[in-house]
């Protein structure tokens, strides 16, 4: 059963009447912001959509307010779900902020499942509501958004010459096939040369490991360049066909493809 808020009075109001003095200033300001009923209602409605009749039936679930506040703590301090569970259970301030009081704190698996169930659309709605509250408070005007991102090391597709050529051939070929499906194949269908390009790329990767295979490396690059030029010639031919039949084609369908083909012809000229 979906609950919006904890109904019981917090034990800290009785045992520690001055516990709010332990709160960091930033956490106190966030607490005032997310007291908004609209934010809690967004999360509660998303939780109610998980199961039919969850508004009235079933065992009491984690309140929407607790879910919202624990997710705020997680993103504020960059914790994992396991760290979130440990910190909230062990810290009086975090328990009070999350509105848990003397209840059992949700474990990491529970919060993870709820966060996955909310999804990006609900989080976007929450962000939109936060912006509305900031505009109402006169903090921002809400016309621009500044994002602070962090670069994280990860595996990437290293931009070698052969890989860039293969990527270009793949994009141009995909665009040509889409245009061909609209205007027809004509006398000669567009040839998919990706198999040949992939084979040349593997040859170059192996031959680049040793100076002894430099002659073979040069030959493989020349073959790859020749294949790329052939794809660009196909793009030129199909571009002329599109120009000749532009008036008889559906503008909404062909215009975006024609513009993309034009960019491919300009940036891919060799």
Coordinates of N, CA and C in Angstrom, one line a residue, residues 11-134:
X11 N 10.4 10.8 17.2 CA 10.9 10.7 18.6 C 11.9 11.7 19.0
X12 N 12.6 12.3 17.9 CA 13.6 13.3 18.2 C 13.0 14.6 18.7
X13 N 11.7 14.8 18.4 CA 11.1 16.0 18.9 C 10.9 16.0 20.4
X14 N 10.8 14.7 21.0 CA 10.6 14.6 22.4 C 12.0 14.4 23.1
X15 N 12.8 13.5 22.6 CA 14.1 13.1 23.3 C 15.1 14.2 23.0
X16 N 15.2 14.7 21.8 CA 16.2 15.7 21.5 C 15.5 16.9 20.9
X17 N 15.0 17.8 21.7 CA 14.2 18.9 21.1 C 15.1 19.9 20.4
X18 N 16.4 19.9 20.6 CA 17.3 20.8 19.9 C 18.1 20.1 18.8
X19 N 17.6 19.0 18.3 CA 18.4 18.2 17.4 C 18.5 18.9 16.0
X20 N 17.6 19.8 15.7 CA 17.7 20.5 14.5 C 18.9 21.4 14.4
X21 N 19.6 21.7 15.5 CA 20.8 22.5 15.5 C 22.0 21.7 14.9
X22 N 21.9 20.4 14.8 CA 23.0 19.6 14.3 C 22.9 19.6 12.8
X23 N 21.9 20.1 12.2 CA 21.7 20.0 10.7 C 22.7 20.9 10.0
X24 N 23.3 20.5 8.9 CA 24.1 21.4 8.0 C 23.1 22.4 7.4
X25 N 23.6 23.6 7.1 CA 22.8 24.6 6.5 C 22.2 24.2 5.2
X26 N 23.0 23.6 4.4 CA 22.5 23.1 3.0 C 21.4 22.1 3.2
X27 N 21.5 21.2 4.1 CA 20.5 20.2 4.3 C 19.2 20.8 4.8
X28 N 19.3 21.8 5.7 CA 18.1 22.5 6.2 C 17.4 23.2 5.1
X29 N 18.1 23.9 4.2 CA 17.4 24.6 3.1 C 16.8 23.6 2.1
X30 N 17.4 22.4 1.9 CA 16.8 21.4 1.0 C 15.6 20.9 1.7
X31 N 15.6 20.7 3.0 CA 14.5 20.2 3.7 C 13.3 21.1 3.6
X32 N 13.5 22.4 3.6 CA 12.4 23.3 3.4 C 11.8 23.3 2.0
X33 N 12.7 23.0 1.0 CA 12.2 23.0 -0.3 C 11.4 21.8 -0.6
X34 N 11.8 20.6 -0.2 CA 11.1 19.4 -0.5 C 9.9 19.1 0.4
X35 N 9.6 20.0 1.3 CA 8.3 19.9 2.0 C 7.1 20.1 1.1
X36 N 7.4 20.5 -0.1 CA 6.3 20.8 -1.1 C 5.4 19.5 -1.3
X37 N 4.1 19.7 -1.2 CA 3.2 18.5 -1.4 C 3.3 18.0 -2.8
X38 N 3.5 18.9 -3.8 CA 3.6 18.5 -5.2 C 4.7 17.5 -5.5
X39 N 5.8 17.7 -4.9 CA 6.9 16.8 -5.1 C 6.6 15.4 -4.5
X40 N 6.0 15.3 -3.3 CA 5.6 14.1 -2.7 C 4.5 13.4 -3.6
X41 N 3.6 14.2 -4.1 CA 2.5 13.6 -4.9 C 3.0 13.0 -6.2
X42 N 4.1 13.6 -6.8 CA 4.6 13.1 -8.0 C 5.2 11.7 -7.8
X43 N 5.9 11.5 -6.7 CA 6.5 10.2 -6.4 C 5.4 9.2 -6.0
X44 N 4.4 9.7 -5.2 CA 3.4 8.8 -4.8 C 2.6 8.2 -6.0
X45 N 2.2 9.1 -6.9 CA 1.5 8.7 -8.1 C 2.3 7.7 -8.9
X46 N 3.6 7.9 -9.0 CA 4.4 6.9 -9.8 C 4.4 5.6 -9.1
X47 N 4.5 5.6 -7.7 CA 4.5 4.3 -7.0 C 3.1 3.6 -7.1
X48 N 2.0 4.4 -7.2 CA 0.7 3.8 -7.3 C 0.5 3.1 -8.6
X49 N 1.2 3.5 -9.6 CA 1.1 2.9 -11.0 C 1.8 1.6 -11.1
X50 N 2.6 1.2 -10.1 CA 3.3 0.0 -10.2 C 2.4 -1.2 -10.1
X51 N 1.4 -1.2 -9.2 CA 0.5 -2.3 -8.9 C -0.9 -1.7 -8.9
X52 N -1.9 -2.5 -9.4 CA -3.3 -2.0 -9.3 C -3.8 -2.1 -7.8
X53 N -4.6 -1.2 -7.5 CA -5.2 -1.1 -6.1 C -4.2 -0.9 -5.0
X54 N -3.0 -0.4 -5.4 CA -2.0 -0.3 -4.3 C -2.2 0.9 -3.4
X55 N -3.2 1.8 -3.8 CA -3.5 2.9 -3.0 C -4.3 2.4 -1.7
X56 N -5.1 1.3 -1.8 CA -5.9 0.9 -0.7 C -5.5 -0.5 -0.2
X57 N -4.8 -1.3 -0.9 CA -4.6 -2.7 -0.5 C -3.1 -2.9 -0.4
X58 N -2.8 -4.1 0.3 CA -1.4 -4.5 0.5 C -0.8 -4.0 1.8
X59 N 0.3 -4.5 2.1 CA 1.0 -4.1 3.3 C 1.6 -2.7 3.1
X60 N 1.7 -1.9 4.2 CA 2.3 -0.5 4.0 C 3.7 -0.5 3.5
X61 N 3.8 0.2 2.4 CA 5.1 0.3 1.8 C 5.9 1.5 2.3
X62 N 7.1 1.7 1.7 CA 7.9 2.9 2.1 C 7.2 4.1 1.6
X63 N 7.0 5.1 2.5 CA 6.3 6.3 2.2 C 7.0 7.1 1.0
X64 N 6.2 7.7 0.2 CA 6.8 8.5 -0.9 C 7.8 9.6 -0.4
X65 N 7.4 10.2 0.7 CA 8.3 11.2 1.2 C 9.7 10.7 1.6
X66 N 9.7 9.5 2.2 CA 11.0 8.9 2.6 C 11.8 8.5 1.4
X67 N 11.1 8.0 0.3 CA 11.8 7.7 -0.9 C 12.4 8.9 -1.5
X68 N 11.7 10.0 -1.6 CA 12.2 11.2 -2.2 C 13.4 11.7 -1.4
X69 N 13.3 11.7 -0.1 CA 14.4 12.3 0.7 C 15.6 11.4 0.7
X70 N 15.4 10.1 0.7 CA 16.6 9.2 0.7 C 17.3 9.3 -0.7
X71 N 16.6 9.5 -1.8 CA 17.2 9.7 -3.1 C 17.9 11.0 -3.1
X72 N 17.4 12.0 -2.5 CA 18.1 13.3 -2.4 C 19.4 13.2 -1.7
X73 N 19.4 12.5 -0.6 CA 20.7 12.2 0.2 C 21.7 11.5 -0.7
X74 N 21.2 10.5 -1.4 CA 22.1 9.7 -2.2 C 22.8 10.5 -3.2
X75 N 22.1 11.4 -3.9 CA 22.7 12.2 -5.0 C 23.4 13.4 -4.4
X76 N 23.0 13.9 -3.2 CA 23.7 15.0 -2.6 C 25.1 14.6 -2.2
X77 N 25.3 13.4 -1.6 CA 26.6 13.0 -1.1 C 27.3 12.0 -2.0
X78 N 26.7 11.7 -3.1 CA 27.3 10.7 -4.1 C 27.5 9.3 -3.5
X79 N 26.5 8.9 -2.7 CA 26.7 7.5 -2.1 C 26.1 6.5 -3.0
X80 N 26.6 5.3 -2.8 CA 26.0 4.1 -3.4 C 24.7 3.7 -2.6
X81 N 24.0 2.8 -3.1 CA 22.8 2.4 -2.3 C 23.1 1.8 -1.0
X82 N 24.2 1.0 -1.0 CA 24.6 0.4 0.3 C 25.1 1.4 1.3
X83 N 25.9 2.4 0.8 CA 26.3 3.5 1.7 C 25.1 4.3 2.2
X84 N 24.1 4.5 1.3 CA 22.9 5.3 1.7 C 22.2 4.6 2.9
X85 N 22.1 3.3 2.8 CA 21.4 2.5 3.8 C 22.2 2.6 5.1
X86 N 23.5 2.5 5.1 CA 24.4 2.5 6.3 C 24.3 3.9 6.9
X87 N 24.5 5.0 6.1 CA 24.5 6.3 6.7 C 23.2 6.7 7.3
X88 N 22.1 6.4 6.7 CA 20.8 6.8 7.2 C 20.5 6.0 8.5
X89 N 20.9 4.7 8.6 CA 20.6 4.0 9.8 C 21.5 4.5 10.9
X90 N 22.7 5.0 10.7 CA 23.6 5.3 11.7 C 23.6 6.7 12.2
X91 N 23.0 7.6 11.4 CA 23.1 9.1 11.6 C 21.8 9.6 12.0
X92 N 21.7 10.3 13.2 CA 20.4 10.9 13.6 C 19.9 12.0 12.7
X93 N 20.8 12.8 12.2 CA 20.4 13.9 11.3 C 19.8 13.3 10.0
X94 N 20.4 12.3 9.4 CA 19.9 11.8 8.2 C 18.6 11.1 8.4
X95 N 18.4 10.4 9.6 CA 17.2 9.8 9.9 C 16.0 10.8 10.0
X96 N 16.4 11.9 10.7 CA 15.4 13.0 10.8 C 15.1 13.6 9.5
X97 N 16.1 13.8 8.6 CA 15.9 14.4 7.3 C 15.0 13.5 6.5
X98 N 15.2 12.2 6.5 CA 14.5 11.3 5.7 C 13.1 10.9 6.3
X99 N 12.8 11.5 7.4 CA 11.5 11.3 8.1 C 11.3 9.8 8.5
X100 N 12.4 9.2 9.0 CA 12.3 7.8 9.4 C 12.1 7.6 10.9
X101 N 12.7 8.5 11.6 CA 12.5 8.5 13.1 C 12.9 7.2 13.6
X102 N 12.1 6.5 14.4 CA 12.4 5.2 15.0 C 12.0 4.0 14.2
X103 N 11.5 4.2 13.0 CA 11.1 3.1 12.1 C 12.4 2.5 11.5
X104 N 12.2 1.3 10.9 CA 13.3 0.6 10.2 C 13.6 1.3 8.9
X105 N 14.8 1.6 8.7 CA 15.2 2.3 7.5 C 15.1 1.3 6.3
X106 N 14.7 1.8 5.1 CA 14.6 0.9 4.0 C 16.0 0.4 3.6
X107 N 16.1 -0.9 3.2 CA 17.4 -1.4 2.9 C 17.8 -0.9 1.5
X108 N 19.0 -1.2 1.1 CA 19.6 -0.7 -0.2 C 18.8 -1.3 -1.4
X109 N 18.4 -2.6 -1.3 CA 17.7 -3.2 -2.4 C 16.3 -2.6 -2.6
X110 N 15.7 -2.3 -1.5 CA 14.3 -1.7 -1.6 C 14.4 -0.3 -2.3
X111 N 15.3 0.5 -1.9 CA 15.5 1.8 -2.5 C 15.9 1.7 -4.0
X112 N 16.7 0.8 -4.3 CA 17.2 0.6 -5.7 C 16.0 0.2 -6.5
X113 N 15.2 -0.8 -6.1 CA 14.0 -1.2 -6.9 C 13.0 0.0 -7.1
X114 N 12.8 0.8 -6.0 CA 11.9 1.9 -6.2 C 12.4 2.9 -7.1
X115 N 13.7 3.2 -7.0 CA 14.4 4.2 -7.9 C 14.3 3.7 -9.4
X116 N 14.5 2.4 -9.6 CA 14.3 1.9 -11.0 C 12.9 2.0 -11.5
X117 N 11.9 1.8 -10.5 CA 10.5 1.8 -10.9 C 10.1 3.3 -11.3
X118 N 10.7 4.3 -10.6 CA 10.3 5.6 -10.9 C 10.7 6.0 -12.3
X119 N 11.9 5.7 -12.7 CA 12.3 5.9 -14.1 C 12.7 7.4 -14.4
X120 N 13.3 7.7 -15.5 CA 13.7 9.0 -15.9 C 12.6 10.0 -16.1
X121 N 11.4 9.6 -16.5 CA 10.3 10.5 -16.7 C 9.8 11.1 -15.4
X122 N 9.7 10.3 -14.4 CA 9.3 10.8 -13.1 C 10.4 11.8 -12.5
X123 N 11.7 11.4 -12.6 CA 12.7 12.3 -12.2 C 12.7 13.6 -12.9
X124 N 12.4 13.6 -14.2 CA 12.3 14.8 -15.0 C 11.1 15.7 -14.5
X125 N 10.0 15.0 -14.1 CA 8.9 15.8 -13.6 C 9.3 16.4 -12.2
X126 N 10.0 15.7 -11.4 CA 10.5 16.2 -10.1 C 11.4 17.4 -10.4
X127 N 12.3 17.3 -11.3 CA 13.2 18.5 -11.6 C 12.4 19.7 -12.1
X128 N 11.4 19.4 -12.9 CA 10.5 20.5 -13.4 C 9.8 21.2 -12.3
X129 N 9.3 20.4 -11.3 CA 8.6 21.0 -10.2 C 9.6 21.8 -9.3
X130 N 10.8 21.3 -9.1 CA 11.8 22.1 -8.4 C 12.1 23.4 -9.0
X131 N 12.2 23.4 -10.4 CA 12.4 24.7 -11.1 C 11.3 25.6 -10.8
X132 N 10.0 25.1 -10.9 CA 8.9 25.9 -10.6 C 8.9 26.6 -9.2
X133 N 9.3 25.8 -8.2 CA 9.5 26.3 -6.9 C 10.5 27.4 -6.8
X134 N 11.7 27.1 -7.5 CA 12.7 28.1 -7.5 C 12.3 29.4 -8.2

